[in-house]
mmCIF file of C-alpha atoms in Angstrom:
data_model
loop_
_atom_site.group_PDB
_atom_site.id
_atom_site.type_symbol
_atom_site.label_atom_id
_atom_site.label_comp_id
_atom_site.label_asym_id
_atom_site.label_seq_id
_atom_site.Cartn_x
_atom_site.Cartn_y
_atom_site.Cartn_z
ATOM 1 C CA UNK A 1 9.130 -1.888 18.941
ATOM 2 C CA UNK A 2 6.611 -1.061 21.666
ATOM 3 C CA UNK A 3 2.988 -0.495 20.636
ATOM 4 C CA UNK A 4 0.562 1.256 22.983
ATOM 5 C CA UNK A 5 -2.744 -0.599 23.172
ATOM 6 C CA UNK A 6 -5.905 0.114 25.120
ATOM 7 C CA UNK A 7 -8.122 -2.887 25.748
ATOM 8 C CA UNK A 8 -11.695 -1.663 25.416
ATOM 9 C CA UNK A 9 -12.999 -5.129 26.239
ATOM 10 C CA UNK A 10 -11.770 -7.024 29.274
ATOM 11 C CA UNK A 11 -13.197 -10.226 27.755
ATOM 12 C CA UNK A 12 -10.674 -10.697 24.944
ATOM 13 C CA UNK A 13 -7.273 -12.305 25.290
ATOM 14 C CA UNK A 14 -4.328 -9.905 25.020
ATOM 15 C CA UNK A 15 -2.643 -9.511 21.644
ATOM 16 C CA UNK A 16 0.342 -11.743 21.151
ATOM 17 C CA UNK A 17 3.275 -11.557 18.766
ATOM 18 C CA UNK A 18 4.521 -15.070 18.049
ATOM 19 C CA UNK A 19 8.098 -14.750 16.833
ATOM 20 C CA UNK A 20 9.386 -17.204 14.253
ATOM 21 C CA UNK A 21 5.904 -18.260 13.141
ATOM 22 C CA UNK A 22 4.261 -15.313 11.392
ATOM 23 C CA UNK A 23 4.495 -11.554 11.365
ATOM 24 C CA UNK A 24 0.687 -11.327 11.442
ATOM 25 C CA UNK A 25 -1.067 -10.770 14.782
ATOM 26 C CA UNK A 26 -4.497 -12.341 15.310
ATOM 27 C CA UNK A 27 -7.444 -10.132 16.232
ATOM 28 C CA UNK A 28 -10.445 -11.447 18.145
ATOM 29 C CA UNK A 29 -14.145 -10.689 18.204
ATOM 30 C CA UNK A 30 -14.894 -8.615 21.316
ATOM 31 C CA UNK A 31 -18.563 -9.635 21.506
ATOM 32 C CA UNK A 32 -20.847 -12.468 20.490
ATOM 33 C CA UNK A 33 -22.337 -11.824 17.041
ATOM 34 C CA UNK A 34 -25.176 -13.648 15.296
ATOM 35 C CA UNK A 35 -25.591 -12.953 11.585
ATOM 36 C CA UNK A 36 -28.169 -14.132 9.093
ATOM 37 C CA UNK A 37 -27.171 -14.808 5.500
ATOM 38 C CA UNK A 38 -26.920 -11.473 3.667
ATOM 39 C CA UNK A 39 -26.403 -9.320 6.777
ATOM 40 C CA UNK A 40 -23.632 -6.744 7.200
ATOM 41 C CA UNK A 41 -22.054 -5.911 10.541
ATOM 42 C CA UNK A 42 -19.120 -4.058 12.018
ATOM 43 C CA UNK A 43 -17.594 -6.470 14.505
ATOM 44 C CA UNK A 44 -15.716 -4.759 17.354
ATOM 45 C CA UNK A 45 -12.229 -6.077 18.021
ATOM 46 C CA UNK A 46 -11.986 -4.661 21.553
ATOM 47 C CA UNK A 47 -8.820 -2.604 21.126
ATOM 48 C CA UNK A 48 -7.648 0.922 20.368
ATOM 49 C CA UNK A 49 -4.028 1.277 19.297
ATOM 50 C CA UNK A 50 -1.513 4.097 19.086
ATOM 51 C CA UNK A 51 0.591 3.139 16.092
ATOM 52 C CA UNK A 52 4.127 4.476 15.778
ATOM 53 C CA UNK A 53 4.598 7.543 13.564
ATOM 54 C CA UNK A 54 5.153 6.521 9.960
ATOM 55 C CA UNK A 55 3.279 3.202 10.206
ATOM 56 C CA UNK A 56 -0.137 1.850 9.308
ATOM 57 C CA UNK A 57 -1.879 -1.420 10.111
ATOM 58 C CA UNK A 58 -3.368 -3.651 7.420
ATOM 59 C CA UNK A 59 -6.287 -5.759 8.713
ATOM 60 C CA UNK A 60 -7.249 -8.819 6.652
ATOM 61 C CA UNK A 61 -9.188 -12.078 7.209
ATOM 62 C CA UNK A 62 -7.376 -15.138 8.518
ATOM 63 C CA UNK A 63 -7.138 -18.043 6.071
ATOM 64 C CA UNK A 64 -9.780 -19.957 8.062
ATOM 65 C CA UNK A 65 -12.245 -17.078 8.497
ATOM 66 C CA UNK A 66 -14.501 -17.842 5.532
ATOM 67 C CA UNK A 67 -14.481 -21.604 6.123
ATOM 68 C CA UNK A 68 -15.280 -21.272 9.827
ATOM 69 C CA UNK A 69 -17.886 -18.491 9.759
ATOM 70 C CA UNK A 70 -18.863 -17.825 6.140
ATOM 71 C CA UNK A 71 -18.053 -14.127 6.438
ATOM 72 C CA UNK A 72 -16.264 -11.875 3.974
ATOM 73 C CA UNK A 73 -14.420 -8.734 5.015
ATOM 74 C CA UNK A 74 -16.220 -6.151 2.918
ATOM 75 C CA UNK A 75 -13.285 -3.804 2.411
ATOM 76 C CA UNK A 76 -10.946 -6.738 1.582
ATOM 77 C CA UNK A 77 -8.105 -5.061 3.457
ATOM 78 C CA UNK A 78 -8.676 -2.470 6.143
ATOM 79 C CA UNK A 79 -6.005 0.187 6.450
ATOM 80 C CA UNK A 80 -5.668 1.943 9.798
ATOM 81 C CA UNK A 81 -3.245 4.861 9.855
ATOM 82 C CA UNK A 82 -1.503 6.340 12.877
ATOM 83 C CA UNK A 83 -4.016 9.212 13.160
ATOM 84 C CA UNK A 84 -6.704 6.741 14.360
ATOM 85 C CA UNK A 85 -5.212 6.610 17.833
ATOM 86 C CA UNK A 86 -7.675 7.902 20.449
ATOM 87 C CA UNK A 87 -9.029 6.091 23.489
ATOM 88 C CA UNK A 88 -12.339 5.422 21.714
ATOM 89 C CA UNK A 89 -10.963 4.661 18.238
ATOM 90 C CA UNK A 90 -11.844 0.983 18.517
ATOM 91 C CA UNK A 91 -10.694 -1.263 15.711
ATOM 92 C CA UNK A 92 -13.538 -3.032 13.934
ATOM 93 C CA UNK A 93 -13.868 -5.356 10.982
ATOM 94 C CA UNK A 94 -16.729 -4.907 8.480
ATOM 95 C CA UNK A 95 -18.182 -8.261 7.434
ATOM 96 C CA UNK A 96 -20.883 -9.693 5.180
ATOM 97 C CA UNK A 97 -22.389 -13.087 6.027
ATOM 98 C CA UNK A 98 -22.761 -15.592 3.176
ATOM 99 C CA UNK A 99 -24.630 -17.988 5.491
ATOM 100 C CA UNK A 100 -26.233 -17.897 8.942
ATOM 101 C CA UNK A 101 -23.399 -17.848 11.448
ATOM 102 C CA UNK A 102 -22.410 -17.246 15.061
ATOM 103 C CA UNK A 103 -19.156 -15.636 16.117
ATOM 104 C CA UNK A 104 -18.162 -15.760 19.768
ATOM 105 C CA UNK A 105 -16.002 -13.580 21.967
ATOM 106 C CA UNK A 106 -12.328 -14.425 21.403
ATOM 107 C CA UNK A 107 -12.884 -16.091 18.018
ATOM 108 C CA UNK A 108 -9.864 -15.150 15.911
ATOM 109 C CA UNK A 109 -11.602 -13.632 12.898
ATOM 110 C CA UNK A 110 -8.906 -11.441 11.334
ATOM 111 C CA UNK A 111 -5.262 -10.469 11.595
ATOM 112 C CA UNK A 112 -3.013 -7.467 11.118
ATOM 113 C CA UNK A 113 0.548 -6.409 10.580
ATOM 114 C CA UNK A 114 2.306 -3.059 10.411
ATOM 115 C CA UNK A 115 3.672 -1.476 7.265
ATOM 116 C CA UNK A 116 5.826 1.603 6.927
ATOM 117 C CA UNK A 117 4.280 4.392 4.894
ATOM 118 C CA UNK A 118 5.483 4.307 1.335
ATOM 119 C CA UNK A 119 8.018 6.955 0.355
ATOM 120 C CA UNK A 120 6.898 10.108 -1.430
ATOM 121 C CA UNK A 121 6.524 9.381 -5.125
ATOM 122 C CA UNK A 122 6.594 11.450 -8.300
ATOM 123 C CA UNK A 123 5.262 10.230 -11.626
ATOM 124 C CA UNK A 124 7.063 10.804 -14.912
ATOM 125 C CA UNK A 125 5.020 10.543 -18.123
ATOM 126 C CA UNK A 126 6.831 8.711 -20.938
ATOM 127 C CA UNK A 127 5.942 7.569 -24.436
ATOM 128 C CA UNK A 128 7.568 4.145 -24.016
ATOM 129 C CA UNK A 129 8.389 1.808 -21.136
ATOM 130 C CA UNK A 130 11.597 -0.231 -21.192
ATOM 131 C CA UNK A 131 10.078 -3.533 -20.015
ATOM 132 C CA UNK A 132 9.058 -6.405 -22.292
ATOM 133 C CA UNK A 133 5.290 -6.725 -22.942
ATOM 134 C CA UNK A 134 3.699 -9.746 -21.297
ATOM 135 C CA UNK A 135 0.526 -9.516 -23.398
ATOM 136 C CA UNK A 136 -1.786 -7.572 -21.099
ATOM 137 C CA UNK A 137 -3.797 -8.308 -17.992
ATOM 138 C CA UNK A 138 -4.683 -11.952 -17.304
ATOM 139 C CA UNK A 139 -2.985 -13.516 -20.312
ATOM 140 C CA UNK A 140 -0.265 -15.578 -18.613
ATOM 141 C CA UNK A 141 -2.382 -18.738 -18.850
ATOM 142 C CA UNK A 142 -3.709 -21.260 -16.361
ATOM 143 C CA UNK A 143 -0.549 -23.359 -15.948
#
Protein backbone atom coordinates (compact mmCIF):
# COMPACT_ATOMS: atom_id res chain seq x y z
CA UNK A 1 0.00 0.00 0.00
CA UNK A 2 1.40 3.39 -0.99
CA UNK A 3 0.96 6.28 1.45
CA UNK A 4 1.40 9.88 0.29
CA UNK A 5 3.53 11.86 2.72
CA UNK A 6 4.67 15.46 2.69
CA UNK A 7 7.78 16.19 4.72
CA UNK A 8 7.23 19.57 6.34
CA UNK A 9 10.67 19.40 7.94
CA UNK A 10 13.75 18.60 5.91
CA UNK A 11 15.61 17.84 9.16
CA UNK A 12 13.87 14.57 10.05
CA UNK A 13 14.76 11.16 8.68
CA UNK A 14 12.21 9.70 6.26
CA UNK A 15 9.61 7.31 7.64
CA UNK A 16 10.56 3.68 7.37
CA UNK A 17 8.49 0.51 7.45
CA UNK A 18 10.61 -2.32 8.82
CA UNK A 19 9.02 -5.56 7.65
CA UNK A 20 9.20 -8.61 9.90
CA UNK A 21 9.96 -6.58 13.02
CA UNK A 22 6.89 -4.52 13.90
CA UNK A 23 3.88 -3.06 12.16
CA UNK A 24 4.40 0.22 14.04
CA UNK A 25 6.24 3.07 12.32
CA UNK A 26 8.38 5.40 14.45
CA UNK A 27 7.70 9.13 14.40
CA UNK A 28 10.38 11.70 15.19
CA UNK A 29 10.45 15.11 16.79
CA UNK A 30 10.80 17.73 14.04
CA UNK A 31 12.34 20.38 16.31
CA UNK A 32 14.35 20.66 19.49
CA UNK A 33 12.05 20.99 22.51
CA UNK A 34 12.93 21.93 26.09
CA UNK A 35 10.25 21.29 28.70
CA UNK A 36 10.13 22.04 32.40
CA UNK A 37 8.36 19.67 34.76
CA UNK A 38 4.60 20.31 34.51
CA UNK A 39 4.67 21.91 31.05
CA UNK A 40 2.43 20.90 28.14
CA UNK A 41 3.49 21.12 24.52
CA UNK A 42 2.41 20.02 21.07
CA UNK A 43 5.53 18.55 19.50
CA UNK A 44 5.56 18.74 15.68
CA UNK A 45 6.39 15.50 13.91
CA UNK A 46 7.34 17.15 10.60
CA UNK A 47 4.93 15.29 8.32
CA UNK A 48 1.51 15.62 6.72
CA UNK A 49 -0.03 12.41 5.41
CA UNK A 50 -2.80 11.50 2.99
CA UNK A 51 -4.18 8.30 4.46
CA UNK A 52 -6.02 5.86 2.21
CA UNK A 53 -9.83 6.06 2.24
CA UNK A 54 -11.27 3.90 5.00
CA UNK A 55 -8.19 4.07 7.26
CA UNK A 56 -7.08 5.99 10.33
CA UNK A 57 -3.74 6.26 12.09
CA UNK A 58 -3.33 5.57 15.81
CA UNK A 59 -0.41 7.51 17.34
CA UNK A 60 0.93 6.24 20.68
CA UNK A 61 4.16 6.59 22.72
CA UNK A 62 7.03 4.19 22.13
CA UNK A 63 7.81 1.86 25.03
CA UNK A 64 10.95 3.89 25.83
CA UNK A 65 9.37 7.36 25.59
CA UNK A 66 8.59 7.86 29.28
CA UNK A 67 11.90 6.38 30.47
CA UNK A 68 13.97 8.47 28.06
CA UNK A 69 12.20 11.84 28.30
CA UNK A 70 9.69 11.69 31.16
CA UNK A 71 6.82 12.75 28.91
CA UNK A 72 3.28 11.42 28.77
CA UNK A 73 1.12 11.64 25.66
CA UNK A 74 -1.85 13.55 27.03
CA UNK A 75 -4.50 11.98 24.81
CA UNK A 76 -3.09 8.46 25.43
CA UNK A 77 -3.77 7.50 21.83
CA UNK A 78 -4.11 10.05 19.06
CA UNK A 79 -6.47 9.12 16.26
CA UNK A 80 -5.92 10.77 12.89
CA UNK A 81 -8.59 10.08 10.29
CA UNK A 82 -8.25 10.34 6.52
CA UNK A 83 -9.91 13.79 6.42
CA UNK A 84 -6.80 15.33 8.05
CA UNK A 85 -4.88 15.24 4.79
CA UNK A 86 -3.92 18.76 3.65
CA UNK A 87 -0.46 20.13 2.96
CA UNK A 88 -0.42 21.96 6.30
CA UNK A 89 -2.13 19.28 8.42
CA UNK A 90 1.08 18.48 10.28
CA UNK A 91 0.98 15.56 12.68
CA UNK A 92 1.79 16.52 16.25
CA UNK A 93 1.92 14.74 19.58
CA UNK A 94 0.57 16.44 22.73
CA UNK A 95 2.83 15.80 25.72
CA UNK A 96 3.07 16.62 29.42
CA UNK A 97 6.50 16.66 31.08
CA UNK A 98 6.84 14.87 34.43
CA UNK A 99 10.41 16.16 34.79
CA UNK A 100 12.67 18.72 33.10
CA UNK A 101 13.64 17.27 29.75
CA UNK A 102 15.14 17.96 26.34
CA UNK A 103 13.95 16.35 23.13
CA UNK A 104 16.05 16.74 20.01
CA UNK A 105 15.28 16.67 16.31
CA UNK A 106 14.98 13.06 15.12
CA UNK A 107 14.37 11.62 18.60
CA UNK A 108 11.86 8.80 18.10
CA UNK A 109 9.17 9.87 20.56
CA UNK A 110 6.06 8.07 19.30
CA UNK A 111 4.83 5.57 16.74
CA UNK A 112 1.80 4.87 14.59
CA UNK A 113 0.04 2.21 12.61
CA UNK A 114 -2.99 2.18 10.35
CA UNK A 115 -6.34 0.66 11.21
CA UNK A 116 -9.32 0.12 8.97
CA UNK A 117 -12.46 1.93 10.06
CA UNK A 118 -14.72 -0.34 12.04
CA UNK A 119 -17.81 -1.60 10.25
CA UNK A 120 -21.16 0.10 10.78
CA UNK A 121 -22.72 -1.19 13.97
CA UNK A 122 -26.25 -1.43 15.34
CA UNK A 123 -27.04 -2.02 19.00
CA UNK A 124 -29.75 -4.39 20.17
CA UNK A 125 -31.11 -3.93 23.70
CA UNK A 126 -31.66 -7.21 25.57
CA UNK A 127 -32.69 -8.19 29.08
CA UNK A 128 -30.03 -10.91 29.39
CA UNK A 129 -26.62 -11.62 27.87
CA UNK A 130 -25.60 -15.20 27.08
CA UNK A 131 -22.05 -14.99 28.47
CA UNK A 132 -20.97 -16.21 31.91
CA UNK A 133 -20.46 -13.46 34.53
CA UNK A 134 -16.84 -12.91 35.50
CA UNK A 135 -17.73 -10.91 38.62
CA UNK A 136 -17.49 -7.34 37.35
CA UNK A 137 -14.72 -4.92 36.49
CA UNK A 138 -11.30 -5.56 38.04
CA UNK A 139 -12.15 -8.70 39.99
CA UNK A 140 -9.98 -11.28 38.20
CA UNK A 141 -7.28 -11.00 40.87
CA UNK A 142 -3.59 -10.16 40.87
CA UNK A 143 -2.24 -13.56 39.79
